[in-house]
Amino acid sequence: MNLIQGKSIPRCRRINRMLSNESLHPPAFSRSNSEASVDSASMEDFWREIESIKESSMGGQEEPPPAEVTPVDEGELEAEWLQDVGLSTLISGDEEEDGKALLSTLTRTQAAAVEKRYNTYTQTMRKKNKPSIRDVRDIFAVRESPPRDICDNHTNQLDGTKEERELPRVIKASGSMPDDASLNSTTLSDASQDKEGSFAVPRSDSVAILETIPDLPVHSNGSPELGQPVQNAVSDDDYLEKNIPPEAEELSFEVSYSEMVTEALKRNKLKKSEIKKEDYVLTKFIVQKTRFGLTEAGDLSAEDMKKIRHLSLIELTAFFDAFGIQLKRNKTEKVKGRDNGIFGVPLTVLLDSDRKKDPGVKVPLVLQKFFEKVEESGLESEGIFRLSGCTAKVKQYREELDAKFNADKFKWDKMCHREAAVMLKAFFRELPTSLFPVEYIPAFISLMERGPHVKVQFQALHLMVMALPDANRDTAEALMTFFSKVIANESKNRMSLWNISTVMAPNLFFSRSKHSDYEELLLANTAAHIIRLMLKYQKILWKVPSFLITQVRRMNEATMLLKKQLPSVRKLLRRRTLERETASPKTSKVLQKSPSARRMSDVPEGVIRVHAPLLSKVSMAIQLNNQTKAKDILAKFQYENSHGSSECIKIQNQRLYEIGGNIGEHCLDPDAYILDVYRINPQAEWVIKPQPSS
């Protein structure tokens, strides 16, 4: 890897000498707004770690030679991107419901990002005299007349012709956004709303998949009352409320980040800030819970999280497009890892092995043991992650771990916290691919050069984390939780947030490509800053943005419609709209036609049947009102099952789940208002069961 390639002058001294040269200035931006402006002393830990890595060579292993950066074929790069976001069918030409459903739920900026990549791909194929499988016009229908609303659905008639029978594709809009425009979920559908907040029959000339969800804008925006107006999601005042201290700033998870920055850039209202190494300068963020509560990444089913990853990568690409920055300039570095052992083994392989012992494990067991060893006696050890440990012992332990850990024969009691800390760093550094995508670092460097506000930096980081594979994200979360314990003992171990960030940067972000000294300096500073942001904002970093969950619900609805293969989507949508109104005798007959509708008819409107298979009281009908929260339902079950102490213990570890309908499985926030969830997913089943442990 390039960061630990040795040269005649020790790297630490060479970089510091370069930094002290007053004639050196970045060619395209001001040092005051760049991570490169951080003084050389603040990066000493980083370069000292590089020297330590180079000198130790970790058990005498030879470093692979740096990879040559070869010109990237744009078509190949975009083809890889389309594959990564779940749209490989645009290249293969295969018909797939999930791909169509994904396209049908894209926002304006997301659709533009996909169209841009597909256009580049088709143009490259044309130059090679290889016709693309599909014409871009078949994917992104272009209206001859301008759209009526901010985000217009594709609305050609759906009766009769083949084109009319196809489901609408991508939500698009043109023109600037008016000052009073709201970028909440209502801008993503064409249905009209009456004064009571319920949806009327869609306009006859406008039909979209999104209308199949009874979208309640006031609730998606978190308003406590049905009649409360929706906030303007892009004005500067929306993020601050009276109960937020003046030094804090509210983060909105309800609106697409790319839409927000696009509009802010248009209005020239994007805040800027200098990046400094002092921790106190980082803004304090407050995420106000909506009536749906907040959702952790682990609260959703694996299938829905896969869709979140695809949408997050599209959204991240659109986010950087707003700044004119290309997210990914090189193909992903792919290195085949080892099939067995501990070091140099892919996370997924380690987890597959560990799950034979513990089916619910999400973080490699060996990594958890490293955490435990440091926590036992090393949290107060000065410079715990700066120390290199005894090289001979580290080499011995590495060999024994590779040979004995999976057989549970390794003796952990003989390892001290210093060796555990050294091997923890080596574990991440020797992964076949870095824990975080190093190929995105150049884009983050370009973003930092523009000196955006910390909120913008967090939003980009948030999307990157959501786009990570499950194994990487879960491991990263465990790692940041562990480091928060280390930083909590800073007064004794002298490991501040910035110290941890600079020491871990070369271990968590590494590249096997060649870079100039100056490029490497920018990589170092940016990687350290990203880790610092992760550590600072880890309490909110793993929450899934609400706007992405809304899109997943719409994807699931669209997929169900596509699989039904009904001849007229319009007829279906009209029928479903009628089903949501007060049931008439005629409507009741319609409701009895499907199993899911029959489940809904078993109980009156506003009443849900909750199942708790592991408790003595296994089922209960719950009457919902505007104030019923998930924790209220749990409390009711606890009261009904409070005859024995064991039942009380059981209920304390239980959570309420929303299962089926337009979501796979959703572990609900205890503060979520269930009537709001019920309204957007009336076909869901409700189950109380234990929350999986990490």
XYZ file of N, CA, C and O in Angstrom, residues 124-131:
32
model
N -20.043 5.743 -24.502
C -18.797 4.979 -24.589
C -18.996 3.731 -25.434
O -18.143 3.375 -26.258
N -20.128 3.061 -25.243
C -20.420 1.869 -26.035
C -20.558 2.224 -27.511
O -20.122 1.468 -28.390
N -21.145 3.388 -27.772
C -21.319 3.817 -29.161
C -19.973 4.048 -29.832
O -19.778 3.721 -31.002
N -19.025 4.622 -29.073
C -17.692 4.853 -29.625
C -16.999 3.537 -29.967
O -16.152 3.474 -30.844
N -17.351 2.500 -29.229
C -16.758 1.187 -29.477
C -17.561 0.395 -30.502
O -17.311 -0.797 -30.702
N -18.548 1.072 -31.101
C -19.436 0.423 -32.069
C -20.192 -0.745 -31.460
O -20.458 -1.761 -32.113
N -20.511 -0.610 -30.176
C -21.308 -1.621 -29.484
C -22.606 -0.958 -29.035
O -22.591 -0.167 -28.095
N -23.691 -1.250 -29.712
C -24.951 -0.593 -29.324
C -25.357 -0.999 -27.911
O -25.199 -2.149 -27.507
